[in-house]
């Protein structure tokens, strides 16, 4: 398996998704995991090349039928524990 | 020696793309990224800079014909000139961004105002607006940079600290604040809702039709609003005895309206992509520095982080603000109140007024949310309209799409001072 590409998504792909991306990066480095993370907006995220999409609950609702990759719903972008658990759970599914 | 100095001053620091990539490069090195990541991020930042400016050009271009139609009908109106601030002043924007953020960090470190401004795109847009307000008033050189940097710094410190109690009221926690131009509208919303509403009757107890969810795709909603504005303008031209085809210079009506509309949506999409590429490497570096330098910092974030607290309030705020702002625009246009045209502010109604509506719901429930959003719909039109006196030589076209909140208010304040010292 090549490099894993994680897309963090919000409405504009500039603000809250960037913050989520930073949090995901923190989890990755804390657990010695390797992946490339980048941000996307809800309008174009389904056409961007990635292996998994991290997104908020209400926006996830809108792309769940179109996305070709697994979607991970983050209810609270501010919650370190939730982000950490869900990132690790995603990596468990790859094993 | 002189040639080397000239090269450094004009071709490194004089090129916005190169200067901002340098910031990204330093940021990537500080984060100890691998060599390939460093090279990738540095190049992407430079490309993002040009993508962003192309997007701004498309957006301004898509609305420029609306201004043209307006000035044709109102000969006393002043046609907006356009200076490409992002492209011509990229380096100044970069310098102002760094100085503003550094002052913010110093304040967070040594005073009780602990917020650190971390909304990526706003770290770019506020320096952009403050440089534009200075250029518009005739400032240049060191004066321009100093005034814009001061305003950026004061804004980055004051606004998130004003938002902090409001965010606490909405979320019940004090762990973060909001760094977003909604501050003016959110403060109005909190005040109005507190007086007029009842916090016990929350918007979130209402049953709201799910079908309205498409409204949340703002590049689409924005395009629809632009299409309607073009149609209304053409109708007004006809009623005033002009030929829309002649004034707007098109052969085929449907093709013209269709491409104008889609090009607006395209411009918005391109702009988002550009901002994203430009800030993707800079903001994580800023955040890394902030966590090291400021213990106990309160991060100030983009407004959508509280959108999940009250999605109904968000939509109610958007619809109420869009309706009242449109009515206000029609009244003001009929009264000839502003020197230029104002068009419905779809983005401001969604993000800024929407966030304000969530605040209003926390202070005054359904009634507070509706009344506050109506007041905000009027306020944003007045801000963009009077802002025209301060941005008409530079970024009025951009303001017509993204203004009507702190951008306008703080830009007006800076413009007043800039005119005194110019």
Coordinates of C-alpha atoms in Angstrom, one line a residue, chain A residues 12-16 18-19 21-22 25 36 39-44 58 61-62 75-76 78, chain B residues 37 40 121 176 216-218 272 275-276 279-280 283-284 287 301-302 304-305 307-308 347 351:
Chain A
X12 CA -14.7 26.3 2.5
X13 CA -11.6 24.1 3.0
X14 CA -9.7 26.9 4.7
X15 CA -10.7 27.4 8.2
X16 CA -12.0 24.6 10.4
X18 CA -7.2 23.2 8.4
X19 CA -7.6 23.1 12.2
X21 CA -5.9 18.7 9.7
X22 CA -3.5 20.0 12.3
X25 CA -1.2 15.6 12.1
X36 CA -0.3 12.8 3.9
X39 CA -7.8 20.1 3.3
X40 CA -10.8 20.2 1.0
X41 CA -14.1 22.0 0.7
X42 CA -17.4 20.1 0.7
X43 CA -18.1 21.0 -2.9
X44 CA -15.0 19.5 -4.5
X58 CA -23.9 17.8 8.9
X61 CA -24.7 13.8 5.4
X62 CA -24.4 15.7 2.1
X75 CA -18.8 15.6 15.7
X76 CA -16.6 18.1 17.5
X78 CA -12.3 20.8 18.9
Chain B
X37 CA 7.4 17.9 1.9
X40 CA 6.2 20.5 -2.2
X121 CA -7.9 32.6 5.3
X176 CA -11.8 28.5 22.2
X216 CA -25.6 25.6 2.5
X217 CA -23.6 25.1 -0.6
X218 CA -22.7 28.7 -0.8
X272 CA -11.0 29.0 -2.2
X275 CA -6.4 30.5 -0.3
X276 CA -6.2 26.9 0.8
X279 CA -2.2 29.1 3.8
X280 CA -1.9 25.3 4.1
X283 CA -1.0 28.4 9.4
X284 CA 0.3 25.1 10.9
X287 CA 0.0 27.4 15.3
X301 CA -10.9 29.8 15.0
X302 CA -13.1 30.0 11.9
X304 CA -18.1 27.2 11.3
X305 CA -16.7 25.5 14.4
X307 CA -22.3 25.9 13.2
X308 CA -23.2 22.4 14.6
X347 CA -21.7 35.0 1.6
X351 CA -21.2 32.9 7.3

